[in-house]
Amino acid sequence: MLTFDYKCSQCDAKYEITPELMLCPECELEQKRGQPLKGVLEVELKGTPISNDPLDYLPVEREYFPDMPVGNTPLWHPEKLLQKHDFPELYFKDDGLNPTGSLKDRASLLVAAFARKNGIDEVVVASTGNAGSSMAGVGAAAGLKVKLFLPKSAPQAKLIQSLQYGADLVLAEKNYDQAFALSLQYSKKFGGMNRNTAYNPMTIEGKKTVSIEIFNQLDRVPDHIFVSVGDGVILSGLYKGFRDLLQFKKIPKMPEIHGIQALGSSAISRAMSSGEFQEQHAETVADSISVNMPSNGYLALKNLKAYSGHCVTLTDEEILSSQKELSSSCGLFSEPAAAAAYAGFLKQKKILDPNSTCVVLLTGNGLKDINSALKNIVIPSKTINSLDELN
Ligand SMILES: *Cc1c(COP(=O)(O)O)cnc(C)c1O
């Protein structure tokens, strides 16, 4: 059996888990405008997990989880790519196969369970697209109302998904950072549980289930993991899952994690070298990792430094060409932000031992953003009436 508390990722203060508490009240006082969130809370586990089932590592009891098949996504081991790169232990964890098409479902599921446990019937969320469409879908399964703030530039498929699931959608005129601020004002004023990434501690905790699954599927800890990074919550969730496994002596060491960013949205990567977070007007084809200021920047940086992690930045061309290569070589179609993790592997592989176990975490499905995918392919303009017209 396990018991759970919150622990501040900055000052180590401990708190009881309650739905009102989102950030460490002490550290939150130091919050500066245009900087990552101060006082992000993590869940601390005590005791012994009763099994290796990821649900048994989470701070909400099973009975509150909506009946939705989140997680348990496949770990691909595609022959053609292993041979091409000469990396016999290369794996792809395809989280694009979650019910709403992205890894965000892992966080939404735990947030929904946490809201239900506490009798809260509305969830409020800002998103670049995937967290919102995920919360909308999981919220529908859980019988929760969802108030969603998206930037007006969000890919259409993600807007359509959210509306199909029945969310109440508000479009922010400027960008994701504006949507984030508006949603916080809304939940403070009108109530509901805010699911903003990093702000709600259950977002980091929910995403850790991917690490426990990878461990269960491989029956060992990978040497290297590649993951794309926007706000830095998936990255921190990955670290959290492996830290839990290390705490319970299920694994002997932490994996080396490679955080992949687009050059046009690379605040964490730059902070890794400079020690400071500088705001950037983010611009990249990979919309899911496009943020001006990463909300979970401090914790992401702390984890990367503590466990010898790496940061890699990529051009949009590199991201799009890796997306095409992955699709055409093994039938795995990921959205650009997800394919970026594969582009990161391609960039790093020269410094890796080819016999190491590498996992590329693919965070979202390719059909979520067809306009970006269109940039690298040509739809035939000519139509024919007879095969004589071929060529
Ligand atoms: C959200 C998301 C990311 C980035 O996750 P962060 O927690 O913001 O770093 C990467 N890929 C996809 C497909 C996503 O939806």
Short mmCIF file of C-alpha atoms and ligand atoms in Angstrom, two decimals:
data_model
loop_
_atom_site.label_atom_id
_atom_site.label_comp_id
_atom_site.label_asym_id
_atom_site.label_seq_id
_atom_site.Cartn_x
_atom_site.Cartn_y
_atom_site.Cartn_z
CA MET A 1 0.00 0.00 0.00
CA LEU A 2 1.05 3.55 -0.70
CA THR A 3 0.33 6.92 0.86
CA PHE A 4 0.72 10.21 -0.98
CA ASP A 5 1.68 13.82 -0.19
CA TYR A 6 2.63 16.87 -2.21
CA LYS A 7 6.22 18.07 -2.09
CA CYS A 8 7.34 21.43 -3.47
CA SER A 9 9.84 20.92 -6.29
CA GLN A 10 11.66 24.07 -5.18
CA CYS A 11 11.72 24.28 -1.37
CA ASP A 12 10.83 20.63 -0.48
CA ALA A 13 7.96 21.75 1.81
CA LYS A 14 5.33 19.03 2.19
CA TYR A 15 1.58 19.46 1.95
CA GLU A 16 -1.48 17.30 2.20
CA ILE A 17 -3.10 16.64 -1.20
CA THR A 18 -6.23 18.78 -1.61
CA PRO A 19 -7.99 19.95 -4.79
CA GLU A 20 -7.54 23.63 -3.88
CA LEU A 21 -3.76 23.44 -3.61
CA MET A 22 -2.02 23.87 -6.96
CA LEU A 23 1.34 25.56 -6.24
CA CYS A 24 3.48 25.85 -3.11
CA PRO A 25 1.99 28.91 -1.37
CA GLU A 26 5.45 30.05 -0.19
CA CYS A 27 7.29 29.77 -3.49
CA GLU A 28 4.34 31.12 -5.46
CA LEU A 29 4.96 34.48 -3.78
CA GLU A 30 8.22 34.76 -5.74
CA GLN A 31 6.46 34.40 -9.10
CA LYS A 32 7.70 36.91 -11.68
CA ARG A 33 5.82 37.83 -14.82
CA GLY A 34 6.95 36.07 -17.97
CA GLN A 35 8.83 33.34 -16.06
CA PRO A 36 8.09 29.62 -15.53
CA LEU A 37 5.75 28.73 -12.65
CA LYS A 38 7.27 28.93 -9.17
CA GLY A 39 6.45 26.27 -6.59
CA VAL A 40 5.32 23.43 -8.86
CA LEU A 41 4.23 20.52 -6.64
CA GLU A 42 5.10 16.87 -7.14
CA VAL A 43 3.44 13.86 -5.55
CA GLU A 44 5.59 11.97 -3.06
CA LEU A 45 4.99 8.25 -2.50
CA LYS A 46 5.53 6.31 0.71
CA GLY A 47 5.10 2.61 1.38
CA THR A 48 5.19 -0.16 -1.23
CA PRO A 49 3.16 -0.40 -4.45
CA ILE A 50 0.96 -3.50 -4.52
CA SER A 51 1.81 -4.33 -8.16
CA ASN A 52 3.64 -2.97 -11.21
CA ASP A 53 0.35 -1.72 -12.69
CA PRO A 54 0.81 2.04 -13.28
CA LEU A 55 -2.62 2.70 -11.72
CA ASP A 56 -1.28 1.37 -8.43
CA TYR A 57 1.31 4.16 -8.44
CA LEU A 58 -1.27 6.96 -8.63
CA PRO A 59 -2.71 9.02 -5.76
CA VAL A 60 -6.39 8.50 -6.68
CA GLU A 61 -8.21 5.20 -6.13
CA ARG A 62 -9.26 3.15 -9.16
CA GLU A 63 -12.99 3.55 -8.52
CA TYR A 64 -12.82 7.24 -9.56
CA PHE A 65 -11.23 6.64 -12.96
CA PRO A 66 -13.55 6.92 -15.96
CA ASP A 67 -13.86 3.75 -17.96
CA MET A 68 -11.60 4.70 -20.87
CA PRO A 69 -8.69 2.73 -22.32
CA VAL A 70 -5.93 5.29 -21.74
CA GLY A 71 -2.31 4.13 -21.90
CA ASN A 72 -1.13 0.58 -22.56
CA THR A 73 0.06 1.91 -25.89
CA PRO A 74 2.24 -0.29 -28.08
CA LEU A 75 6.01 -0.32 -28.09
CA TRP A 76 7.01 -0.72 -31.75
CA HIS A 77 10.25 -2.38 -32.75
CA PRO A 78 10.24 -1.83 -36.53
CA GLU A 79 12.71 -4.10 -38.32
CA LYS A 80 13.40 -1.72 -41.21
CA LEU A 81 14.44 1.16 -38.99
CA LEU A 82 16.55 -1.00 -36.68
CA GLN A 83 18.47 -2.24 -39.66
CA LYS A 84 18.74 1.15 -41.30
CA HIS A 85 20.31 2.73 -38.20
CA ASP A 86 22.04 -0.40 -36.97
CA PHE A 87 20.45 0.04 -33.53
CA PRO A 88 19.04 -3.41 -32.72
CA GLU A 89 17.42 -2.16 -29.49
CA LEU A 90 15.53 0.84 -30.86
CA TYR A 91 11.86 1.13 -29.80
CA PHE A 92 9.01 3.52 -30.46
CA LYS A 93 6.38 4.08 -27.79
CA ASP A 94 3.31 5.19 -29.75
CA ASP A 95 1.23 7.36 -27.47
CA GLY A 96 -0.59 8.71 -30.51
CA LEU A 97 -2.75 5.61 -30.05
CA ASN A 98 -4.40 6.94 -26.92
CA PRO A 99 -8.19 7.50 -27.19
CA THR A 100 -7.90 11.19 -28.18
CA GLY A 101 -4.64 10.69 -30.07
CA SER A 102 -2.04 12.04 -27.67
CA LEU A 103 -0.12 11.33 -24.49
CA LYS A 104 -2.13 14.10 -22.79
CA ASP A 105 -4.83 11.52 -22.03
CA ARG A 106 -2.66 10.16 -19.24
CA ALA A 107 -2.79 13.50 -17.41
CA SER A 108 -6.47 14.13 -18.24
CA LEU A 109 -7.41 10.72 -16.85
CA LEU A 110 -5.84 11.39 -13.46
CA VAL A 111 -7.22 14.96 -13.33
CA ALA A 112 -10.71 13.62 -14.13
CA ALA A 113 -10.42 10.97 -11.40
CA PHE A 114 -9.15 13.59 -8.92
CA ALA A 115 -12.05 15.94 -9.75
CA ARG A 116 -14.58 13.11 -9.35
CA LYS A 117 -13.09 12.02 -6.04
CA ASN A 118 -13.55 15.57 -4.77
CA GLY A 119 -17.04 16.07 -6.15
CA ILE A 120 -15.95 18.74 -8.67
CA ASP A 121 -17.99 18.71 -11.88
CA GLU A 122 -16.15 21.17 -14.14
CA VAL A 123 -12.59 21.17 -15.44
CA VAL A 124 -11.01 24.32 -16.91
CA VAL A 125 -8.01 24.06 -19.21
CA ALA A 126 -5.80 26.08 -21.55
CA SER A 127 -3.91 24.25 -24.23
CA THR A 128 -2.07 24.50 -27.53
CA GLY A 129 -4.61 21.91 -28.67
CA ASN A 130 -3.87 18.42 -27.41
CA ALA A 131 -4.38 18.91 -23.66
CA GLY A 132 -7.69 20.59 -24.45
CA SER A 133 -8.99 17.99 -26.87
CA SER A 134 -7.79 15.31 -24.46
CA MET A 135 -9.55 16.84 -21.46
CA ALA A 136 -12.66 17.28 -23.60
CA GLY A 137 -12.67 13.58 -24.53
CA VAL A 138 -11.75 12.20 -21.13
CA GLY A 139 -14.14 14.68 -19.51
CA ALA A 140 -16.94 13.34 -21.73
CA ALA A 141 -16.18 9.79 -20.56
CA ALA A 142 -16.05 10.97 -16.93
CA GLY A 143 -19.26 13.01 -17.07
CA LEU A 144 -17.46 16.31 -16.41
CA LYS A 145 -18.07 19.72 -17.95
CA VAL A 146 -14.99 21.06 -19.75
CA LYS A 147 -14.23 24.75 -20.31
CA LEU A 148 -11.48 25.03 -22.84
CA PHE A 149 -9.23 28.00 -23.77
CA LEU A 150 -7.28 27.53 -27.02
CA PRO A 151 -5.27 29.98 -29.13
CA LYS A 152 -7.17 30.77 -32.31
CA SER A 153 -4.22 29.35 -34.28
CA ALA A 154 -4.72 25.80 -32.88
CA PRO A 155 -4.83 23.16 -35.65
CA GLN A 156 -8.37 22.65 -36.86
CA ALA A 157 -8.48 18.92 -36.11
CA LYS A 158 -7.85 19.66 -32.42
CA LEU A 159 -10.64 22.27 -32.36
CA ILE A 160 -13.02 19.89 -34.10
CA GLN A 161 -12.15 17.06 -31.71
CA SER A 162 -12.82 19.29 -28.69
CA LEU A 163 -16.20 20.40 -30.00
CA GLN A 164 -17.17 16.84 -30.94
CA TYR A 165 -16.51 15.76 -27.38
CA GLY A 166 -18.79 18.56 -26.24
CA ALA A 167 -16.35 21.00 -24.59
CA ASP A 168 -17.28 24.65 -24.17
CA LEU A 169 -14.61 26.30 -26.32
CA VAL A 170 -13.19 29.83 -25.94
CA LEU A 171 -10.59 31.08 -28.45
CA ALA A 172 -7.81 33.39 -27.24
CA GLU A 173 -6.92 36.10 -29.75
CA LYS A 174 -3.14 36.00 -29.27
CA ASN A 175 -1.43 32.74 -28.33
CA TYR A 176 -1.22 29.81 -25.93
CA ASP A 177 0.39 31.88 -23.19
CA GLN A 178 -2.61 34.23 -23.29
CA ALA A 179 -5.03 31.26 -23.19
CA PHE A 180 -3.13 29.97 -20.11
CA ALA A 181 -3.55 33.29 -18.28
CA LEU A 182 -7.24 33.59 -19.22
CA SER A 183 -8.05 30.08 -18.02
CA LEU A 184 -6.39 30.76 -14.65
CA GLN A 185 -8.46 33.93 -14.25
CA TYR A 186 -11.57 31.96 -15.17
CA SER A 187 -11.07 29.14 -12.67
CA LYS A 188 -10.16 31.59 -9.90
CA LYS A 189 -13.32 33.58 -10.60
CA PHE A 190 -15.85 30.84 -11.39
CA GLY A 191 -14.38 27.70 -9.79
CA GLY A 192 -13.90 24.27 -11.36
CA MET A 193 -10.69 22.31 -11.31
CA ASN A 194 -7.95 23.90 -13.41
CA ARG A 195 -6.02 21.33 -15.47
CA ASN A 196 -3.35 23.65 -16.80
CA THR A 197 -0.17 21.74 -17.42
CA ALA A 198 2.40 21.96 -14.57
CA TYR A 199 0.00 24.16 -12.56
CA ASN A 200 -2.17 21.18 -11.62
CA PRO A 201 0.26 18.67 -9.98
CA MET A 202 -1.80 15.76 -11.31
CA THR A 203 -0.64 16.59 -14.86
CA ILE A 204 2.95 15.61 -14.06
CA GLU A 205 1.85 12.67 -11.94
CA GLY A 206 -0.55 11.35 -14.60
CA LYS A 207 2.07 11.43 -17.33
CA LYS A 208 4.48 9.29 -15.31
CA THR A 209 2.46 6.19 -16.18
CA VAL A 210 4.27 6.10 -19.53
CA SER A 211 7.57 5.36 -17.75
CA ILE A 212 6.10 2.51 -15.74
CA GLU A 213 4.62 1.04 -18.93
CA ILE A 214 7.92 1.29 -20.79
CA PHE A 215 9.60 -0.49 -17.88
CA ASN A 216 6.93 -3.21 -17.85
CA GLN A 217 7.07 -3.67 -21.63
CA LEU A 218 10.87 -3.90 -21.82
CA ASP A 219 11.36 -5.54 -18.44
CA ARG A 220 14.30 -3.21 -17.90
CA VAL A 221 15.13 0.47 -17.85
CA PRO A 222 16.10 1.88 -21.27
CA ASP A 223 19.51 3.54 -21.59
CA HIS A 224 18.17 6.49 -23.60
CA ILE A 225 14.76 8.08 -24.07
CA PHE A 226 13.92 10.77 -26.61
CA VAL A 227 11.01 13.09 -25.89
CA SER A 228 9.85 16.38 -27.31
CA VAL A 229 9.56 19.29 -24.89
CA GLY A 230 7.25 22.30 -24.82
CA ASP A 231 6.21 23.21 -21.27
CA GLY A 232 8.41 20.42 -19.93
CA VAL A 233 5.65 18.45 -18.21
CA ILE A 234 5.92 15.22 -20.23
CA LEU A 235 9.67 15.36 -19.60
CA SER A 236 9.11 15.78 -15.87
CA GLY A 237 6.42 13.08 -15.84
CA LEU A 238 8.88 10.69 -17.51
CA TYR A 239 11.50 11.50 -14.88
CA LYS A 240 8.91 11.12 -12.11
CA GLY A 241 7.92 7.63 -13.21
CA PHE A 242 11.51 6.43 -13.33
CA ARG A 243 12.27 8.15 -10.02
CA ASP A 244 9.39 6.22 -8.44
CA LEU A 245 10.71 2.97 -9.93
CA LEU A 246 14.17 3.78 -8.60
CA GLN A 247 12.74 4.59 -5.16
CA PHE A 248 11.10 1.14 -5.00
CA LYS A 249 14.27 -0.52 -6.31
CA LYS A 250 12.56 -1.82 -9.43
CA ILE A 251 15.35 -0.35 -11.57
CA PRO A 252 19.05 0.06 -10.82
CA LYS A 253 19.57 3.44 -12.56
CA MET A 254 17.82 6.34 -14.28
CA PRO A 255 17.65 6.46 -18.09
CA GLU A 256 19.44 9.27 -19.93
CA ILE A 257 16.69 11.49 -21.24
CA HIS A 258 17.10 13.64 -24.34
CA GLY A 259 14.71 16.61 -24.36
CA ILE A 260 13.97 17.69 -27.91
CA GLN A 261 12.90 21.22 -28.82
CA ALA A 262 12.29 23.19 -31.98
CA LEU A 263 14.82 25.98 -32.57
CA GLY A 264 11.89 28.39 -32.71
CA SER A 265 10.71 27.34 -29.22
CA SER A 266 13.77 26.40 -27.21
CA ALA A 267 13.58 28.18 -23.85
CA ILE A 268 14.52 25.10 -21.80
CA SER A 269 17.43 24.25 -24.03
CA ARG A 270 18.76 27.79 -23.79
CA ALA A 271 18.25 27.88 -20.03
CA MET A 272 20.28 24.67 -19.80
CA SER A 273 23.34 26.56 -21.03
CA SER A 274 22.64 30.06 -19.67
CA GLY A 275 20.86 29.20 -16.41
CA GLU A 276 18.14 31.75 -17.21
CA PHE A 277 14.76 31.65 -18.87
CA GLN A 278 14.28 34.15 -21.63
CA GLU A 279 10.94 34.72 -23.25
CA GLN A 280 10.77 34.01 -26.95
CA HIS A 281 8.17 34.65 -29.60
CA ALA A 282 7.74 30.95 -30.29
CA GLU A 283 7.39 29.89 -33.87
CA THR A 284 7.55 26.32 -35.13
CA VAL A 285 5.61 23.93 -37.31
CA ALA A 286 5.40 21.65 -34.24
CA ASP A 287 2.49 23.47 -32.57
CA SER A 288 2.33 21.17 -29.53
CA ILE A 289 5.79 22.25 -28.40
CA SER A 290 5.37 25.92 -29.29
CA VAL A 291 5.45 27.97 -26.08
CA ASN A 292 6.93 31.39 -25.34
CA MET A 293 7.75 30.52 -21.74
CA PRO A 294 7.61 26.89 -20.54
CA SER A 295 5.33 26.71 -17.51
CA ASN A 296 7.32 23.84 -16.01
CA GLY A 297 10.74 25.23 -16.95
CA TYR A 298 12.32 25.15 -13.49
CA LEU A 299 11.45 21.56 -12.70
CA ALA A 300 12.37 20.38 -16.20
CA LEU A 301 15.78 22.01 -15.83
CA LYS A 302 16.26 20.60 -12.33
CA ASN A 303 15.57 17.07 -13.59
CA LEU A 304 17.78 17.40 -16.66
CA LYS A 305 20.67 18.62 -14.50
CA ALA A 306 20.18 16.04 -11.72
CA TYR A 307 20.09 13.04 -14.09
CA SER A 308 22.59 14.06 -16.80
CA GLY A 309 19.88 14.77 -19.36
CA HIS A 310 20.49 16.36 -22.74
CA CYS A 311 18.83 19.12 -24.74
CA VAL A 312 18.66 19.02 -28.52
CA THR A 313 17.22 21.68 -30.82
CA LEU A 314 15.99 21.10 -34.36
CA THR A 315 14.92 23.09 -37.38
CA ASP A 316 11.39 22.73 -38.72
CA GLU A 317 12.87 21.09 -41.83
CA GLU A 318 14.53 18.41 -39.70
CA ILE A 319 11.26 17.80 -37.85
CA LEU A 320 9.18 17.50 -41.02
CA SER A 321 11.64 15.23 -42.78
CA SER A 322 11.80 12.90 -39.77
CA GLN A 323 7.99 12.84 -39.71
CA LYS A 324 7.96 11.75 -43.35
CA GLU A 325 10.71 9.19 -42.84
CA LEU A 326 8.99 7.61 -39.87
CA SER A 327 5.68 7.36 -41.71
CA SER A 328 7.06 6.02 -44.96
CA SER A 329 9.53 3.59 -43.44
CA CYS A 330 7.32 1.86 -40.91
CA GLY A 331 3.77 3.15 -41.14
CA LEU A 332 3.97 5.25 -38.02
CA PHE A 333 2.38 8.66 -38.68
CA SER A 334 3.03 11.14 -35.87
CA GLU A 335 2.31 14.85 -35.58
CA PRO A 336 5.38 17.10 -35.99
CA ALA A 337 5.87 17.66 -32.23
CA ALA A 338 5.99 13.90 -31.76
CA ALA A 339 8.18 13.14 -34.77
CA ALA A 340 10.61 15.70 -33.36
CA ALA A 341 11.63 13.05 -30.82
CA TYR A 342 12.70 10.80 -33.69
CA ALA A 343 14.56 13.69 -35.33
CA GLY A 344 16.31 14.08 -31.98
CA PHE A 345 17.38 10.45 -32.03
CA LEU A 346 18.76 10.92 -35.56
CA LYS A 347 20.78 13.90 -34.38
CA GLN A 348 22.12 12.19 -31.26
CA LYS A 349 22.76 8.70 -32.56
CA LYS A 350 26.38 9.36 -33.47
CA ILE A 351 27.21 9.84 -29.79
CA LEU A 352 25.26 6.76 -28.62
CA ASP A 353 26.41 3.19 -28.18
CA PRO A 354 24.60 1.30 -30.98
CA ASN A 355 23.90 -1.57 -28.59
CA SER A 356 22.12 0.67 -26.10
CA THR A 357 18.38 0.40 -25.58
CA CYS A 358 16.75 3.54 -27.00
CA VAL A 359 13.09 4.49 -26.73
CA VAL A 360 11.61 7.25 -28.87
CA LEU A 361 8.44 8.52 -27.22
CA LEU A 362 5.90 9.54 -29.86
CA THR A 363 3.44 11.83 -28.16
CA GLY A 364 0.73 12.53 -30.74
CA ASN A 365 -1.02 11.19 -33.84
CA GLY A 366 -0.24 12.56 -37.32
CA LEU A 367 -3.87 13.18 -38.25
CA LYS A 368 -4.10 15.85 -35.57
CA ASP A 369 -2.31 18.38 -37.76
CA ILE A 370 -2.66 17.61 -41.44
CA ASN A 371 -1.70 21.10 -42.61
CA SER A 372 1.83 20.68 -41.25
CA ALA A 373 2.12 17.21 -42.74
CA LEU A 374 1.01 18.67 -46.09
CA LYS A 375 4.14 20.84 -46.19
CA ASN A 376 6.26 17.86 -47.07
CA ILE A 377 4.10 16.03 -49.60
CA VAL A 378 2.33 16.87 -52.82
CA ILE A 379 -1.25 15.84 -53.54
CA PRO A 380 -1.51 15.04 -57.27
CA SER A 381 -3.13 17.92 -59.14
CA LYS A 382 -3.95 15.86 -62.23
CA THR A 383 -6.94 13.54 -62.50
CA ILE A 384 -7.26 10.78 -65.07
CA ASN A 385 -10.05 8.95 -66.84
CA SER A 386 -8.01 6.11 -68.26
CA LEU A 387 -4.77 4.35 -67.37
CA ASP A 388 -3.31 5.55 -70.72
CA GLU A 389 -2.96 8.95 -69.08
CA LEU A 390 -0.55 7.70 -66.38
CA ASN A 391 2.76 9.65 -66.35
C1 LIG B 1 1.98 18.47 -25.13
C2 LIG B 1 2.77 17.78 -26.16
C3 LIG B 1 4.17 17.78 -26.14
C4 LIG B 1 4.98 18.53 -25.14
O1 LIG B 1 4.69 18.28 -23.80
P1 LIG B 1 5.10 19.34 -22.69
O2 LIG B 1 4.64 18.76 -21.44
O3 LIG B 1 4.40 20.62 -23.05
O4 LIG B 1 6.57 19.52 -22.76
C5 LIG B 1 4.82 17.08 -27.12
N1 LIG B 1 4.15 16.43 -28.09
C6 LIG B 1 2.81 16.43 -28.15
C7 LIG B 1 2.13 15.72 -29.27
C8 LIG B 1 2.07 17.09 -27.18
O5 LIG B 1 0.74 17.11 -27.27
#
